[in-house]
Amino acid sequence: MDAESRLEFISENYPDCLICDGFDDAIMGIVERYGMNPVVLYNKNKCLKTLQEKEGMTEEEAIEYYYYNIVGAYMGEHTPCFAEIL
């Protein structure tokens, strides 16, 4: 499924989920947890790569930006989560 199809699926089936602008290619799916709202799951590695390639950041800058502005941006119970792929 391409990024556009994933976004369409999320908006139709999980309209309350929040999306991180500019990281559509890093969407892995939806995470469901008992007693909590479903949230969008992103690939951390792809997010960092996007920051480096599209924003021209160094690896260090991308990591700092990621933790401060993305992971650190709690926006309520529909805030996305991020997985580090090993």
PDB file of N, CA and C in Angstrom, residues 1-81:
ATOM      1  N   MET A   1       0.847  -1.169   0.000  1.00  0.00           N
ATOM      2  CA  MET A   1       0.000   0.000   0.000  1.00  0.00           C
ATOM      3  C   MET A   1       0.897   1.239   0.000  1.00  0.00           C
ATOM      4  N   ASP A   2       0.632   2.153  -0.911  1.00  0.00           N
ATOM      5  CA  ASP A   2       1.448   3.368  -0.974  1.00  0.00           C
ATOM      6  C   ASP A   2       1.003   4.374   0.094  1.00  0.00           C
ATOM      7  N   ALA A   3       1.777   5.426   0.242  1.00  0.00           N
ATOM      8  CA  ALA A   3       1.531   6.411   1.298  1.00  0.00           C
ATOM      9  C   ALA A   3       0.153   7.052   1.168  1.00  0.00           C
ATOM     10  N   GLU A   4      -0.246   7.372  -0.036  1.00  0.00           N
ATOM     11  CA  GLU A   4      -1.552   8.002  -0.253  1.00  0.00           C
ATOM     12  C   GLU A   4      -2.691   7.069   0.171  1.00  0.00           C
ATOM     13  N   SER A   5      -2.563   5.793  -0.160  1.00  0.00           N
ATOM     14  CA  SER A   5      -3.581   4.808   0.224  1.00  0.00           C
ATOM     15  C   SER A   5      -3.629   4.619   1.732  1.00  0.00           C
ATOM     16  N   ARG A   6      -2.460   4.632   2.379  1.00  0.00           N
ATOM     17  CA  ARG A   6      -2.427   4.515   3.840  1.00  0.00           C
ATOM     18  C   ARG A   6      -3.128   5.699   4.503  1.00  0.00           C
ATOM     19  N   LEU A   7      -2.865   6.903   4.016  1.00  0.00           N
ATOM     20  CA  LEU A   7      -3.504   8.097   4.566  1.00  0.00           C
ATOM     21  C   LEU A   7      -5.017   8.054   4.375  1.00  0.00           C
ATOM     22  N   GLU A   8      -5.448   7.614   3.212  1.00  0.00           N
ATOM     23  CA  GLU A   8      -6.880   7.498   2.940  1.00  0.00           C
ATOM     24  C   GLU A   8      -7.524   6.472   3.874  1.00  0.00           C
ATOM     25  N   PHE A   9      -6.862   5.330   4.059  1.00  0.00           N
ATOM     26  CA  PHE A   9      -7.360   4.289   4.959  1.00  0.00           C
ATOM     27  C   PHE A   9      -7.491   4.821   6.384  1.00  0.00           C
ATOM     28  N   ILE A  10      -6.469   5.530   6.843  1.00  0.00           N
ATOM     29  CA  ILE A  10      -6.488   6.075   8.200  1.00  0.00           C
ATOM     30  C   ILE A  10      -7.617   7.096   8.347  1.00  0.00           C
ATOM     31  N   SER A  11      -7.754   7.997   7.391  1.00  0.00           N
ATOM     32  CA  SER A  11      -8.785   9.030   7.509  1.00  0.00           C
ATOM     33  C   SER A  11     -10.186   8.437   7.474  1.00  0.00           C
ATOM     34  N   GLU A  12     -10.384   7.352   6.750  1.00  0.00           N
ATOM     35  CA  GLU A  12     -11.700   6.721   6.667  1.00  0.00           C
ATOM     36  C   GLU A  12     -12.006   5.844   7.874  1.00  0.00           C
ATOM     37  N   ASN A  13     -11.005   5.139   8.378  1.00  0.00           N
ATOM     38  CA  ASN A  13     -11.231   4.153   9.428  1.00  0.00           C
ATOM     39  C   ASN A  13     -10.834   4.614  10.826  1.00  0.00           C
ATOM     40  N   TYR A  14      -9.933   5.572  10.901  1.00  0.00           N
ATOM     41  CA  TYR A  14      -9.437   6.081  12.178  1.00  0.00           C
ATOM     42  C   TYR A  14      -9.353   7.605  12.119  1.00  0.00           C
ATOM     43  N   PRO A  15     -10.485   8.275  11.952  1.00  0.00           N
ATOM     44  CA  PRO A  15     -10.465   9.730  11.721  1.00  0.00           C
ATOM     45  C   PRO A  15      -9.907  10.558  12.873  1.00  0.00           C
ATOM     46  N   ASP A  16      -9.860  10.009  14.075  1.00  0.00           N
ATOM     47  CA  ASP A  16      -9.337  10.766  15.216  1.00  0.00           C
ATOM     48  C   ASP A  16      -7.818  10.687  15.344  1.00  0.00           C
ATOM     49  N   CYS A  17      -7.194   9.765  14.624  1.00  0.00           N
ATOM     50  CA  CYS A  17      -5.736   9.610  14.708  1.00  0.00           C
ATOM     51  C   CYS A  17      -5.038  10.838  14.141  1.00  0.00           C
ATOM     52  N   LEU A  18      -3.969  11.233  14.795  1.00  0.00           N
ATOM     53  CA  LEU A  18      -3.174  12.373  14.335  1.00  0.00           C
ATOM     54  C   LEU A  18      -2.058  11.897  13.417  1.00  0.00           C
ATOM     55  N   ILE A  19      -1.746  12.714  12.431  1.00  0.00           N
ATOM     56  CA  ILE A  19      -0.734  12.404  11.422  1.00  0.00           C
ATOM     57  C   ILE A  19       0.400  13.419  11.543  1.00  0.00           C
ATOM     58  N   CYS A  20       1.640  12.958  11.404  1.00  0.00           N
ATOM     59  CA  CYS A  20       2.808  13.843  11.379  1.00  0.00           C
ATOM     60  C   CYS A  20       3.043  14.295   9.940  1.00  0.00           C
ATOM     61  N   ASP A  21       2.883  15.572   9.688  1.00  0.00           N
ATOM     62  CA  ASP A  21       3.072  16.109   8.341  1.00  0.00           C
ATOM     63  C   ASP A  21       4.485  15.840   7.831  1.00  0.00           C
ATOM     64  N   GLY A  22       4.571  15.387   6.580  1.00  0.00           N
ATOM     65  CA  GLY A  22       5.859  15.181   5.935  1.00  0.00           C
ATOM     66  C   GLY A  22       6.473  13.812   6.141  1.00  0.00           C
ATOM     67  N   PHE A  23       5.808  12.946   6.888  1.00  0.00           N
ATOM     68  CA  PHE A  23       6.370  11.628   7.176  1.00  0.00           C
ATOM     69  C   PHE A  23       5.454  10.497   6.701  1.00  0.00           C
ATOM     70  N   ASP A  24       4.696  10.760   5.642  1.00  0.00           N
ATOM     71  CA  ASP A  24       3.727   9.774   5.142  1.00  0.00           C
ATOM     72  C   ASP A  24       4.377   8.445   4.777  1.00  0.00           C
ATOM     73  N   ASP A  25       5.577   8.490   4.217  1.00  0.00           N
ATOM     74  CA  ASP A  25       6.270   7.256   3.820  1.00  0.00           C
ATOM     75  C   ASP A  25       6.740   6.433   5.013  1.00  0.00           C
ATOM     76  N   ALA A  26       6.748   7.031   6.195  1.00  0.00           N
ATOM     77  CA  ALA A  26       7.212   6.335   7.395  1.00  0.00           C
ATOM     78  C   ALA A  26       6.078   5.656   8.170  1.00  0.00           C
ATOM     79  N   ILE A  27       4.838   5.818   7.692  1.00  0.00           N
ATOM     80  CA  ILE A  27       3.705   5.184   8.375  1.00  0.00           C
ATOM     81  C   ILE A  27       3.784   3.675   8.199  1.00  0.00           C
ATOM     82  N   MET A  28       3.711   2.972   9.327  1.00  0.00           N
ATOM     83  CA  MET A  28       3.750   1.508   9.314  1.00  0.00           C
ATOM     84  C   MET A  28       2.363   0.907   9.491  1.00  0.00           C
ATOM     85  N   GLY A  29       1.503   1.590  10.214  1.00  0.00           N
ATOM     86  CA  GLY A  29       0.170   1.061  10.459  1.00  0.00           C
ATOM     87  C   GLY A  29      -0.488   1.735  11.642  1.00  0.00           C
ATOM     88  N   ILE A  30      -1.425   1.004  12.238  1.00  0.00           N
ATOM     89  CA  ILE A  30      -2.184   1.476  13.393  1.00  0.00           C
ATOM     90  C   ILE A  30      -1.864   0.575  14.570  1.00  0.00           C
ATOM     91  N   VAL A  31      -1.685   1.178  15.738  1.00  0.00           N
ATOM     92  CA  VAL A  31      -1.429   0.419  16.963  1.00  0.00           C
ATOM     93  C   VAL A  31      -2.689   0.477  17.815  1.00  0.00           C
ATOM     94  N   GLU A  32      -3.114  -0.690  18.276  1.00  0.00           N
ATOM     95  CA  GLU A  32      -4.256  -0.767  19.178  1.00  0.00           C
ATOM     96  C   GLU A  32      -3.778  -1.307  20.512  1.00  0.00           C
ATOM     97  N   ARG A  33      -4.232  -0.672  21.587  1.00  0.00           N
ATOM     98  CA  ARG A  33      -3.852  -1.091  22.928  1.00  0.00           C
ATOM     99  C   ARG A  33      -5.105  -1.153  23.789  1.00  0.00           C
ATOM    100  N   TYR A  34      -5.143  -2.092  24.678  1.00  0.00           N
ATOM    101  CA  TYR A  34      -6.304  -2.255  25.534  1.00  0.00           C
ATOM    102  C   TYR A  34      -6.574  -0.980  26.330  1.00  0.00           C
ATOM    103  N   GLY A  35      -7.812  -0.524  26.274  1.00  0.00           N
ATOM    104  CA  GLY A  35      -8.227   0.630  27.046  1.00  0.00           C
ATOM    105  C   GLY A  35      -7.720   1.963  26.538  1.00  0.00           C
ATOM    106  N   MET A  36      -7.084   1.964  25.375  1.00  0.00           N
ATOM    107  CA  MET A  36      -6.537   3.206  24.824  1.00  0.00           C
ATOM    108  C   MET A  36      -6.996   3.353  23.373  1.00  0.00           C
ATOM    109  N   ASN A  37      -6.960   4.571  22.877  1.00  0.00           N
ATOM    110  CA  ASN A  37      -7.341   4.826  21.497  1.00  0.00           C
ATOM    111  C   ASN A  37      -6.282   4.307  20.532  1.00  0.00           C
ATOM    112  N   PRO A  38      -6.714   3.860  19.338  1.00  0.00           N
ATOM    113  CA  PRO A  38      -5.740   3.490  18.308  1.00  0.00           C
ATOM    114  C   PRO A  38      -4.931   4.727  17.899  1.00  0.00           C
ATOM    115  N   VAL A  39      -3.666   4.507  17.551  1.00  0.00           N
ATOM    116  CA  VAL A  39      -2.803   5.597  17.093  1.00  0.00           C
ATOM    117  C   VAL A  39      -1.991   5.126  15.888  1.00  0.00           C
ATOM    118  N   VAL A  40      -1.513   6.089  15.116  1.00  0.00           N
ATOM    119  CA  VAL A  40      -0.679   5.785  13.949  1.00  0.00           C
ATOM    120  C   VAL A  40       0.720   5.407  14.432  1.00  0.00           C
ATOM    121  N   LEU A  41       1.275   4.374  13.806  1.00  0.00           N
ATOM    122  CA  LEU A  41       2.633   3.915  14.115  1.00  0.00           C
ATOM    123  C   LEU A  41       3.568   4.325  12.989  1.00  0.00           C
ATOM    124  N   TYR A  42       4.660   4.993  13.374  1.00  0.00           N
ATOM    125  CA  TYR A  42       5.671   5.433  12.421  1.00  0.00           C
ATOM    126  C   TYR A  42       6.975   4.658  12.623  1.00  0.00           C
ATOM    127  N   ASN A  43       7.718   4.523  11.547  1.00  0.00           N
ATOM    128  CA  ASN A  43       9.050   3.932  11.576  1.00  0.00           C
ATOM    129  C   ASN A  43      10.041   5.053  11.921  1.00  0.00           C
ATOM    130  N   LYS A  44      10.617   4.981  13.110  1.00  0.00           N
ATOM    131  CA  LYS A  44      11.551   6.009  13.578  1.00  0.00           C
ATOM    132  C   LYS A  44      12.708   6.200  12.602  1.00  0.00           C
ATOM    133  N   ASN A  45      13.261   5.091  12.108  1.00  0.00           N
ATOM    134  CA  ASN A  45      14.407   5.157  11.210  1.00  0.00           C
ATOM    135  C   ASN A  45      14.078   5.934   9.934  1.00  0.00           C
ATOM    136  N   LYS A  46      12.858   5.715   9.397  1.00  0.00           N
ATOM    137  CA  LYS A  46      12.444   6.424   8.190  1.00  0.00           C
ATOM    138  C   LYS A  46      12.202   7.906   8.480  1.00  0.00           C
ATOM    139  N   CYS A  47      11.706   8.216   9.660  1.00  0.00           N
ATOM    140  CA  CYS A  47      11.514   9.618  10.039  1.00  0.00           C
ATOM    141  C   CYS A  47      12.858  10.348  10.068  1.00  0.00           C
ATOM    142  N   LEU A  48      13.856   9.716  10.687  1.00  0.00           N
ATOM    143  CA  LEU A  48      15.184  10.330  10.751  1.00  0.00           C
ATOM    144  C   LEU A  48      15.782  10.493   9.357  1.00  0.00           C
ATOM    145  N   LYS A  49      15.601   9.487   8.513  1.00  0.00           N
ATOM    146  CA  LYS A  49      16.117   9.541   7.144  1.00  0.00           C
ATOM    147  C   LYS A  49      15.438  10.677   6.363  1.00  0.00           C
ATOM    148  N   THR A  50      14.134  10.845   6.566  1.00  0.00           N
ATOM    149  CA  THR A  50      13.397  11.920   5.906  1.00  0.00           C
ATOM    150  C   THR A  50      13.936  13.280   6.319  1.00  0.00           C
ATOM    151  N   LEU A  51      14.197  13.459   7.596  1.00  0.00           N
ATOM    152  CA  LEU A  51      14.739  14.732   8.072  1.00  0.00           C
ATOM    153  C   LEU A  51      16.100  15.026   7.445  1.00  0.00           C
ATOM    154  N   GLN A  52      16.899  14.010   7.275  1.00  0.00           N
ATOM    155  CA  GLN A  52      18.221  14.201   6.686  1.00  0.00           C
ATOM    156  C   GLN A  52      18.123  14.478   5.192  1.00  0.00           C
ATOM    157  N   GLU A  53      17.302  13.713   4.490  1.00  0.00           N
ATOM    158  CA  GLU A  53      17.242  13.838   3.029  1.00  0.00           C
ATOM    159  C   GLU A  53      16.415  15.033   2.566  1.00  0.00           C
ATOM    160  N   LYS A  54      15.250  15.237   3.152  1.00  0.00           N
ATOM    161  CA  LYS A  54      14.354  16.292   2.681  1.00  0.00           C
ATOM    162  C   LYS A  54      14.596  17.636   3.344  1.00  0.00           C
ATOM    163  N   GLU A  55      15.136  17.621   4.551  1.00  0.00           N
ATOM    164  CA  GLU A  55      15.371  18.870   5.275  1.00  0.00           C
ATOM    165  C   GLU A  55      16.847  19.241   5.325  1.00  0.00           C
ATOM    166  N   GLY A  56      17.708  18.354   4.824  1.00  0.00           N
ATOM    167  CA  GLY A  56      19.133  18.645   4.769  1.00  0.00           C
ATOM    168  C   GLY A  56      19.839  18.658   6.111  1.00  0.00           C
ATOM    169  N   MET A  57      19.277  17.949   7.068  1.00  0.00           N
ATOM    170  CA  MET A  57      19.879  17.909   8.400  1.00  0.00           C
ATOM    171  C   MET A  57      20.994  16.874   8.465  1.00  0.00           C
ATOM    172  N   THR A  58      21.935  17.123   9.348  1.00  0.00           N
ATOM    173  CA  THR A  58      22.927  16.097   9.642  1.00  0.00           C
ATOM    174  C   THR A  58      22.241  15.035  10.501  1.00  0.00           C
ATOM    175  N   GLU A  59      22.903  13.909  10.716  1.00  0.00           N
ATOM    176  CA  GLU A  59      22.334  12.867  11.559  1.00  0.00           C
ATOM    177  C   GLU A  59      22.069  13.400  12.969  1.00  0.00           C
ATOM    178  N   GLU A  60      23.023  14.124  13.512  1.00  0.00           N
ATOM    179  CA  GLU A  60      22.882  14.685  14.860  1.00  0.00           C
ATOM    180  C   GLU A  60      21.718  15.673  14.934  1.00  0.00           C
ATOM    181  N   GLU A  61      21.607  16.547  13.942  1.00  0.00           N
ATOM    182  CA  GLU A  61      20.506  17.512  13.910  1.00  0.00           C
ATOM    183  C   GLU A  61      19.156  16.803  13.806  1.00  0.00           C
ATOM    184  N   ALA A  62      19.099  15.779  12.971  1.00  0.00           N
ATOM    185  CA  ALA A  62      17.855  15.027  12.792  1.00  0.00           C
ATOM    186  C   ALA A  62      17.427  14.351  14.087  1.00  0.00           C
ATOM    187  N   ILE A  63      18.368  13.759  14.794  1.00  0.00           N
ATOM    188  CA  ILE A  63      18.056  13.093  16.061  1.00  0.00           C
ATOM    189  C   ILE A  63      17.546  14.107  17.080  1.00  0.00           C
ATOM    190  N   GLU A  64      18.238  15.229  17.201  1.00  0.00           N
ATOM    191  CA  GLU A  64      17.820  16.265  18.151  1.00  0.00           C
ATOM    192  C   GLU A  64      16.427  16.788  17.804  1.00  0.00           C
ATOM    193  N   TYR A  65      16.204  17.081  16.532  1.00  0.00           N
ATOM    194  CA  TYR A  65      14.904  17.575  16.079  1.00  0.00           C
ATOM    195  C   TYR A  65      13.824  16.532  16.336  1.00  0.00           C
ATOM    196  N   TYR A  66      14.089  15.295  16.011  1.00  0.00           N
ATOM    197  CA  TYR A  66      13.128  14.198  16.184  1.00  0.00           C
ATOM    198  C   TYR A  66      12.666  14.098  17.643  1.00  0.00           C
ATOM    199  N   TYR A  67      13.612  14.060  18.570  1.00  0.00           N
ATOM    200  CA  TYR A  67      13.236  13.897  19.976  1.00  0.00           C
ATOM    201  C   TYR A  67      12.547  15.125  20.555  1.00  0.00           C
ATOM    202  N   TYR A  68      12.981  16.302  20.165  1.00  0.00           N
ATOM    203  CA  TYR A  68      12.408  17.518  20.740  1.00  0.00           C
ATOM    204  C   TYR A  68      11.068  17.878  20.096  1.00  0.00           C
ATOM    205  N   ASN A  69      11.010  17.857  18.762  1.00  0.00           N
ATOM    206  CA  ASN A  69       9.846  18.370  18.042  1.00  0.00           C
ATOM    207  C   ASN A  69       8.827  17.324  17.631  1.00  0.00           C
ATOM    208  N   ILE A  70       9.224  16.081  17.546  1.00  0.00           N
ATOM    209  CA  ILE A  70       8.290  15.046  17.102  1.00  0.00           C
ATOM    210  C   ILE A  70       7.865  14.166  18.269  1.00  0.00           C
ATOM    211  N   VAL A  71       8.800  13.468  18.868  1.00  0.00           N
ATOM    212  CA  VAL A  71       8.471  12.623  20.017  1.00  0.00           C
ATOM    213  C   VAL A  71       8.009  13.488  21.193  1.00  0.00           C
ATOM    214  N   GLY A  72       8.616  14.628  21.350  1.00  0.00           N
ATOM    215  CA  GLY A  72       8.281  15.513  22.462  1.00  0.00           C
ATOM    216  C   GLY A  72       7.008  16.322  22.271  1.00  0.00           C
ATOM    217  N   ALA A  73       6.354  16.160  21.149  1.00  0.00           N
ATOM    218  CA  ALA A  73       5.147  16.939  20.859  1.00  0.00           C
ATOM    219  C   ALA A  73       3.893  16.131  21.196  1.00  0.00           C
ATOM    220  N   TYR A  74       3.638  15.944  22.469  1.00  0.00           N
ATOM    221  CA  TYR A  74       2.432  15.218  22.878  1.00  0.00           C
ATOM    222  C   TYR A  74       1.213  16.084  22.586  1.00  0.00           C
ATOM    223  N   MET A  75       0.267  15.523  21.844  1.00  0.00           N
ATOM    224  CA  MET A  75      -0.923  16.268  21.435  1.00  0.00           C
ATOM    225  C   MET A  75      -2.209  15.575  21.892  1.00  0.00           C
ATOM    226  N   GLY A  76      -2.102  14.865  22.991  1.00  0.00           N
ATOM    227  CA  GLY A  76      -3.287  14.195  23.513  1.00  0.00           C
ATOM    228  C   GLY A  76      -3.293  12.705  23.225  1.00  0.00           C
ATOM    229  N   GLU A  77      -4.421  12.096  23.501  1.00  0.00           N
ATOM    230  CA  GLU A  77      -4.521  10.635  23.440  1.00  0.00           C
ATOM    231  C   GLU A  77      -4.437  10.041  22.039  1.00  0.00           C
ATOM    232  N   HIS A  78      -4.449  10.857  21.015  1.00  0.00           N
ATOM    233  CA  HIS A  78      -4.346  10.361  19.640  1.00  0.00           C
ATOM    234  C   HIS A  78      -2.963  10.620  19.040  1.00  0.00           C
ATOM    235  N   THR A  79      -2.004  11.008  19.882  1.00  0.00           N
ATOM    236  CA  THR A  79      -0.640  11.281  19.437  1.00  0.00           C
ATOM    237  C   THR A  79      -0.019  10.002  18.869  1.00  0.00           C
ATOM    238  N   PRO A  80       0.635  10.077  17.713  1.00  0.00           N
ATOM    239  CA  PRO A  80       1.257   8.894  17.114  1.00  0.00           C
ATOM    240  C   PRO A  80       2.357   8.298  17.994  1.00  0.00           C
ATOM    241  N   CYS A  81       2.724   7.068  17.673  1.00  0.00           N
ATOM    242  CA  CYS A  81       3.862   6.424  18.349  1.00  0.00           C
ATOM    243  C   CYS A  81       4.900   6.037  17.290  1.00  0.00           C
TER     244      CYS A  81
END
